[in-house]
Structure formats: C-alpha cells, structure tokens
C-alpha cells in the first residue's frame, strides 16, 4: 500500500543509498496509485531505463554547455532534463510526431487529422480532433505502464519490413531488415523489404539517395521469391506483380491500424485529413487513404522531420 504510505519504501531507499546505489525508483513516487502489479511493473521499467537515459542526457548536456535542455515525454509535453524519467520516455519519440502532425494540420486549416507515421520498422498512427487522445494505463511490450501518454497504435510495417512467402500467402513483417544490412537495394546483402518494392516500382528516386542503390540485388530477390512461389503454387509471377502484391499486404496492415484508432472507437476516418510523415509515409499515403475512403492527404515539406 505504498500509494497510501511510503514509509517502508523510504527506509529501503535510505539503506540502498547507504550501500552505494545511485539510481533508485520508488513506486510511491513513480506511480502513486492503487493496483500493485501495474505500479510494480511501471517502477521496474522506470528503474531499468533511468541509468541509460541519465547517462545519455548527461552526455548531451556536456556537449551543449550553457543551454537549457528540455525533453519530450510520452504525453507530448516538454520537461526539464532533470525531471525526465524512464516511465515517461516509452513513447516520447512517436509523441513528438503526433504533436508535430497536429500542428501541421492546424496550420493547413484542418481541425481533424489522423497521423500516419511510417518509418523503417513500424508505422504509428494517432487521431487528433482538436485535442490529443490520451491513455493513462497501457501495456507496452508486455509491461503494464501507469503514466500519461498519447494514444498511439503501432503495427510492424515500415520501409525495412521483410517481404516473404509462408507457403500459402505473401507476408510483410514483422521482421525488419533494419539499417544494417538494410533492404536489398542498399547493396549489403539484405533481404527484400518494402523499400525495395517502392524502389523497383519507381516510387523512390535513386538520384536523391546519398549512396547508389542496387537494382540488380532487388531483381535477384524477386526472382528467388517468384521461383519459390511457382514451386508451391504452380504459377509464375513477374517482378511488378510481386511488388504490387506485397504493397497491397503492407497497405492493408497500415489500414487496419488506422481503423483501430478511428472506426473501432466510433470515428469515421473519411471526416479526417490523413497526415503522412516519417521517412516512408509519402510512398503509401494515397493508397492507404483510398482504402479508407479518405478524400484528403496532407504531405508537409518537412514530413520526414516531424517525429
């Protein structure tokens, strides 16, 4: 019952400090609420993350002498670096994107927006209708967290999501090629990924990349998959058909994510503008909007920087 009386936790904290512990998380401070399991999970997560975060923040401050550092929390607000703790960091990056997309939509004259943040490994979606939808108790990666955070739905569909065949159907993700080796077109021996599909179909301009892209590597991966599918299904697909098929699967996954924050909660996505941001959303926004019947898409000039 530490949410009512912290006396015992304070005794343990004193003893721990005498023993030399530098980082101590108390449930009575981290999540002073009833429900011992959720409070305990939150405190353990906080204790796990704090040493890493404080080390990073300290190194950042050392490189910015004389500056006042503020960091965004999972709730979308800024706090001083000294008040930034692990339990408030879980969705701090995506929350920045939600705040950014909402502001971009408002500046463009839209009162309602659905954010579509597609990066390398996942897609984060959120809804904004003049206020941010918040969650105060949630589960992330199997851990219960009691802390205010913006309501964000995530699916494993990003530019690095690996495309494959499970013997019956085409699958996209949840595994990712990551940044190293990255998609096949990076020329480092990576797997076929969503980025490769967009590159092969001409949606990515190689001259805008900071390094040469390898089309032959993509064609080899597509050819290998086509042979596997032909052996299992008895039909040969060409490269364009395979690319378009995989993209339909990826877009369907992202469409379901948007439905989870709109239709499933009683909101019609057709009444919102779709704001695409992150590194890859521009390649998929129109197709996803079409699937949902959304009539307007906003693509900000700095879409890749919003989160």
Coordinates of C-alpha atoms in Angstrom, one line a residue:
X1 CA 0.0 0.0 0.0
X2 CA 2.9 2.4 -0.8
X3 CA 0.4 4.6 -2.7
X4 CA -1.1 5.4 0.8
X5 CA 2.1 5.3 2.9
X6 CA 5.6 5.4 1.6
X7 CA 7.3 4.8 4.9
X8 CA 8.6 1.4 4.2
X9 CA 9.9 2.3 0.7
X10 CA 11.7 5.3 2.2
X11 CA 13.5 3.0 4.6
X12 CA 14.6 0.7 1.7
X13 CA 15.7 3.8 -0.3
X14 CA 17.9 5.0 2.6
X15 CA 19.5 1.6 3.0
X16 CA 20.1 1.3 -0.7
X17 CA 21.8 4.7 -0.9
X18 CA 24.0 3.8 2.1
X19 CA 25.0 0.7 0.1
X20 CA 26.0 2.9 -2.8
X21 CA 23.1 2.6 -5.3
X22 CA 22.9 5.8 -7.4
X23 CA 19.6 5.1 -9.2
X24 CA 16.6 4.2 -7.1
X25 CA 12.9 4.1 -8.3
X26 CA 10.2 4.2 -5.6
X27 CA 6.7 3.1 -6.6
X28 CA 5.3 5.8 -4.3
X29 CA 7.0 8.5 -6.5
X30 CA 6.8 6.8 -9.9
X31 CA 3.2 5.7 -9.9
X32 CA 1.4 6.6 -6.6
X33 CA -1.7 4.7 -7.5
X34 CA -3.7 1.7 -6.4
X35 CA -3.1 -1.6 -8.3
X36 CA 0.2 -3.1 -7.0
X37 CA 1.0 -5.1 -10.2
X38 CA 0.7 -2.1 -12.6
X39 CA 2.5 0.1 -10.1
X40 CA 5.3 -2.5 -9.7
X41 CA 5.7 -3.0 -13.5
X42 CA 5.9 0.7 -14.0
X43 CA 8.5 1.1 -11.3
X44 CA 10.7 -1.8 -12.6
X45 CA 10.5 -0.3 -16.2
X46 CA 11.5 3.1 -14.7
X47 CA 14.4 1.6 -12.8
X48 CA 15.6 -0.3 -15.9
X49 CA 15.5 2.7 -18.2
X50 CA 16.8 5.5 -15.9
X51 CA 20.5 4.7 -15.9
X52 CA 20.6 4.6 -19.7
X53 CA 18.6 7.8 -20.0
X54 CA 20.5 9.7 -17.4
X55 CA 23.8 8.7 -19.0
X56 CA 22.7 9.9 -22.4
X57 CA 21.2 13.1 -21.1
X58 CA 24.4 13.9 -19.1
X59 CA 26.5 13.4 -22.3
X60 CA 24.1 15.6 -24.3
X61 CA 24.3 18.4 -21.7
X62 CA 28.1 18.2 -21.6
X63 CA 28.1 18.9 -25.4
X64 CA 25.7 21.8 -25.0
X65 CA 27.3 23.9 -22.3
X66 CA 25.2 26.8 -21.1
X67 CA 22.0 25.6 -22.7
X68 CA 18.7 24.6 -21.0
X69 CA 17.8 21.1 -22.2
X70 CA 14.1 20.1 -22.4
X71 CA 12.9 16.7 -23.5
X72 CA 9.6 15.5 -24.7
X73 CA 7.6 12.9 -22.7
X74 CA 5.2 10.2 -23.9
X75 CA 2.4 12.7 -23.1
X76 CA 3.6 15.1 -25.8
X77 CA 4.9 17.8 -23.3
X78 CA 8.3 19.1 -22.6
X79 CA 10.1 18.7 -19.2
X80 CA 13.5 19.8 -18.0
X81 CA 16.2 17.2 -18.4
X82 CA 16.5 16.8 -14.6
X83 CA 12.8 15.7 -14.5
X84 CA 12.9 13.3 -17.4
X85 CA 12.5 9.7 -16.2
X86 CA 12.2 6.3 -17.7
X87 CA 8.4 5.8 -17.3
X88 CA 7.8 9.0 -19.3
X89 CA 10.1 8.0 -22.1
X90 CA 8.4 5.0 -23.6
X91 CA 6.6 6.8 -26.5
X92 CA 8.5 10.1 -26.3
X93 CA 9.6 9.9 -30.0
X94 CA 6.2 9.0 -31.5
X95 CA 4.5 11.5 -29.3
X96 CA 6.7 14.2 -30.8
X97 CA 5.4 13.1 -34.2
X98 CA 1.7 13.3 -33.0
X99 CA 2.2 16.9 -31.8
X100 CA 4.0 17.9 -35.0
X101 CA 1.4 16.4 -37.3
X102 CA -1.4 18.0 -35.3
X103 CA 0.2 21.4 -35.6
X104 CA 0.9 20.9 -39.3
X105 CA -2.7 20.0 -39.9
X106 CA -4.0 23.1 -38.0
X107 CA -1.6 25.4 -39.9
X108 CA -3.0 24.0 -43.1
X109 CA -6.6 24.6 -42.0
X110 CA -7.7 21.2 -40.9
X111 CA -9.4 20.7 -37.5
X112 CA -9.3 16.9 -37.6
X113 CA -6.3 14.7 -38.6
X114 CA -5.1 11.2 -38.5
X115 CA -1.3 10.9 -38.3
X116 CA 0.4 8.2 -40.4
X117 CA 4.0 7.9 -39.2
X118 CA 5.8 5.3 -41.3
X119 CA 9.4 4.8 -40.5
X120 CA 11.9 2.0 -41.0
X121 CA 10.5 -0.8 -38.8
X122 CA 7.0 0.3 -37.9
X123 CA 4.0 2.5 -38.5
X124 CA 2.5 4.6 -35.8
X125 CA -1.0 6.1 -36.2
X126 CA -2.9 8.5 -34.0
X127 CA -6.1 10.6 -34.1
X128 CA -6.4 14.3 -33.4
X129 CA -9.7 16.3 -33.3
X130 CA -8.7 19.5 -31.5
X131 CA -7.3 17.6 -28.6
X132 CA -4.9 14.7 -28.1
X133 CA -6.3 11.3 -27.2
X134 CA -4.5 10.1 -24.0
X135 CA -4.0 6.8 -22.2
X136 CA -3.2 6.6 -18.5
X137 CA -2.6 2.9 -18.2
X138 CA -1.4 0.8 -21.0
X139 CA 0.7 -2.3 -21.9
X140 CA 3.8 -1.9 -24.0
X141 CA 5.9 -5.0 -24.9
X142 CA 4.1 -7.0 -22.2
X143 CA 4.8 -4.5 -19.4
X144 CA 2.0 -2.5 -17.8
X145 CA 2.8 1.2 -17.6
X146 CA 0.9 3.7 -15.5
X147 CA 1.8 7.0 -17.0
X148 CA 0.1 9.5 -19.2
X149 CA 0.9 9.0 -22.9
X150 CA -0.6 9.9 -26.2
X151 CA -2.7 7.1 -27.7
X152 CA -0.7 5.6 -30.5
X153 CA -1.4 2.4 -32.3
X154 CA 1.7 0.7 -33.8
X155 CA 2.0 -2.1 -36.4
X156 CA 5.1 -3.8 -37.7
X157 CA 5.0 -2.3 -41.2
X158 CA 7.8 0.0 -42.2
X159 CA 10.3 0.6 -45.0
X160 CA 12.5 -2.1 -43.6
X161 CA 9.8 -4.7 -43.1
X162 CA 10.9 -8.0 -44.7
X163 CA 8.7 -9.4 -47.6
X164 CA 8.4 -13.2 -47.9
X165 CA 6.2 -16.2 -48.7
X166 CA 5.0 -18.6 -46.0
X167 CA 4.0 -21.4 -48.3
X168 CA 0.4 -20.1 -48.7
X169 CA 0.5 -16.3 -49.0
X170 CA 2.6 -13.2 -49.2
X171 CA 3.7 -11.8 -45.9
X172 CA 5.2 -8.4 -44.9
X173 CA 6.9 -8.2 -41.5
X174 CA 7.0 -8.2 -38.6
X175 CA 10.7 -8.9 -39.0
X176 CA 12.8 -6.0 -40.3
X177 CA 16.0 -5.7 -42.3
X178 CA 17.0 -2.7 -40.0
X179 CA 19.6 -0.2 -41.1
X180 CA 22.3 -2.8 -41.4
X181 CA 22.3 -4.7 -43.7
X182 CA 19.1 -2.8 -44.6
X183 CA 16.9 -3.5 -47.7
X184 CA 18.4 -5.4 -50.6
X185 CA 18.7 -2.2 -52.7
X186 CA 21.4 -1.0 -50.2
X187 CA 23.7 -3.5 -51.7
X188 CA 24.8 -5.1 -48.5
X189 CA 23.2 -8.5 -48.9
X190 CA 20.0 -7.5 -47.1
X191 CA 16.6 -9.2 -47.6
X192 CA 13.7 -8.0 -49.8
X193 CA 11.9 -5.2 -47.9
X194 CA 9.1 -2.7 -48.5
X195 CA 11.7 -0.1 -49.6
X196 CA 12.8 -2.4 -52.3
X197 CA 9.3 -2.6 -53.7
X198 CA 8.9 1.1 -53.9
X199 CA 12.4 1.4 -55.5
X200 CA 11.6 -1.2 -58.1
X201 CA 8.3 0.4 -59.0
X202 CA 9.9 3.9 -59.4
X203 CA 8.5 5.5 -56.2
X204 CA 12.0 6.1 -54.8
X205 CA 14.3 8.2 -56.9
X206 CA 17.8 6.8 -56.7
X207 CA 19.4 10.1 -57.5
X208 CA 18.0 11.6 -54.3
X209 CA 19.8 8.9 -52.1
X210 CA 23.2 9.6 -50.5
X211 CA 24.6 6.4 -51.9
X212 CA 24.0 4.2 -55.1
X213 CA 21.0 1.8 -54.9
X214 CA 21.4 -1.7 -56.3
X215 CA 18.5 -2.6 -58.6
X216 CA 20.1 -6.0 -59.6
X217 CA 20.0 -7.1 -56.0
X218 CA 16.3 -6.4 -55.8
X219 CA 15.6 -8.2 -59.0
X220 CA 17.6 -11.2 -57.7
X221 CA 15.5 -11.3 -54.5
X222 CA 12.2 -11.0 -56.5
X223 CA 13.3 -13.8 -58.9
X224 CA 14.2 -16.1 -56.0
X225 CA 10.8 -15.5 -54.4
X226 CA 9.0 -16.0 -57.8
X227 CA 10.6 -19.4 -58.1
X228 CA 9.6 -20.4 -54.6
X229 CA 6.0 -19.3 -55.2
X230 CA 5.9 -21.1 -58.6
X231 CA 7.2 -24.3 -57.0
X232 CA 4.5 -24.1 -54.2
X233 CA 1.5 -22.7 -56.2
X234 CA 2.2 -23.6 -59.8
X235 CA 2.1 -20.0 -61.1
X236 CA 4.9 -17.7 -62.1
X237 CA 4.6 -14.0 -61.1
X238 CA 6.7 -11.3 -62.7
X239 CA 8.6 -8.7 -60.6
X240 CA 5.9 -6.0 -60.9
X241 CA 3.1 -8.3 -59.9
X242 CA 5.1 -9.4 -56.8
X243 CA 5.9 -5.8 -55.8
X244 CA 2.3 -4.8 -56.2
X245 CA 1.1 -7.8 -54.2
X246 CA 3.4 -7.2 -51.3
X247 CA 2.5 -3.5 -51.3
X248 CA -1.2 -4.4 -51.0
X249 CA -0.4 -6.6 -48.0
X250 CA 1.6 -3.8 -46.4
X251 CA -1.1 -1.2 -47.1
X252 CA -3.7 -3.5 -45.6
X253 CA -1.8 -3.8 -42.4
X254 CA -1.5 0.0 -42.1
X255 CA -5.1 0.5 -43.0
X256 CA -6.1 -1.8 -40.1
X257 CA -4.0 0.3 -37.7
X258 CA -5.9 3.5 -38.8
X259 CA -9.2 1.7 -38.4
X260 CA -8.2 0.7 -34.8
X261 CA -7.9 4.4 -33.8
X262 CA -10.9 5.6 -35.8
X263 CA -13.7 3.1 -36.8
X264 CA -13.1 0.8 -33.8
X265 CA -13.6 3.8 -31.5
X266 CA -16.6 5.2 -33.3
X267 CA -15.0 7.8 -35.6
X268 CA -15.3 8.0 -39.4
X269 CA -11.9 8.3 -41.0
X270 CA -13.5 10.0 -44.0
X271 CA -14.0 13.0 -41.8
X272 CA -10.3 13.5 -41.2
X273 CA -7.3 14.5 -43.3
X274 CA -4.5 11.9 -43.5
X275 CA -1.2 13.4 -42.5
X276 CA 1.7 11.3 -43.7
X277 CA 5.1 11.8 -42.1
X278 CA 8.2 9.8 -41.2
X279 CA 10.6 8.6 -43.8
X280 CA 8.3 6.3 -45.8
X281 CA 4.7 7.6 -45.5
X282 CA 4.8 9.6 -48.7
X283 CA 5.1 6.4 -50.7
X284 CA 1.9 4.9 -49.2
X285 CA -0.4 7.8 -48.1
X286 CA -2.5 7.9 -51.2
X287 CA -3.1 4.1 -51.4
X288 CA -3.9 3.9 -47.6
X289 CA -6.3 6.9 -47.9
X290 CA -8.0 5.3 -50.9
X291 CA -8.6 2.1 -48.9
X292 CA -10.2 4.1 -46.1
X293 CA -12.3 6.4 -48.3
X294 CA -10.4 9.4 -47.1
X295 CA -10.5 12.3 -49.5
X296 CA -7.6 14.5 -48.4
X297 CA -4.0 13.8 -47.7
X298 CA -1.6 16.3 -46.3
X299 CA 2.1 15.9 -47.1
X300 CA 4.2 18.6 -45.2
X301 CA 7.5 19.7 -46.8
X302 CA 9.3 18.6 -43.6
X303 CA 7.3 15.4 -43.1
X304 CA 10.5 13.4 -42.6
X305 CA 11.4 15.5 -39.6
X306 CA 8.1 15.7 -37.7
X307 CA 8.9 12.9 -35.2

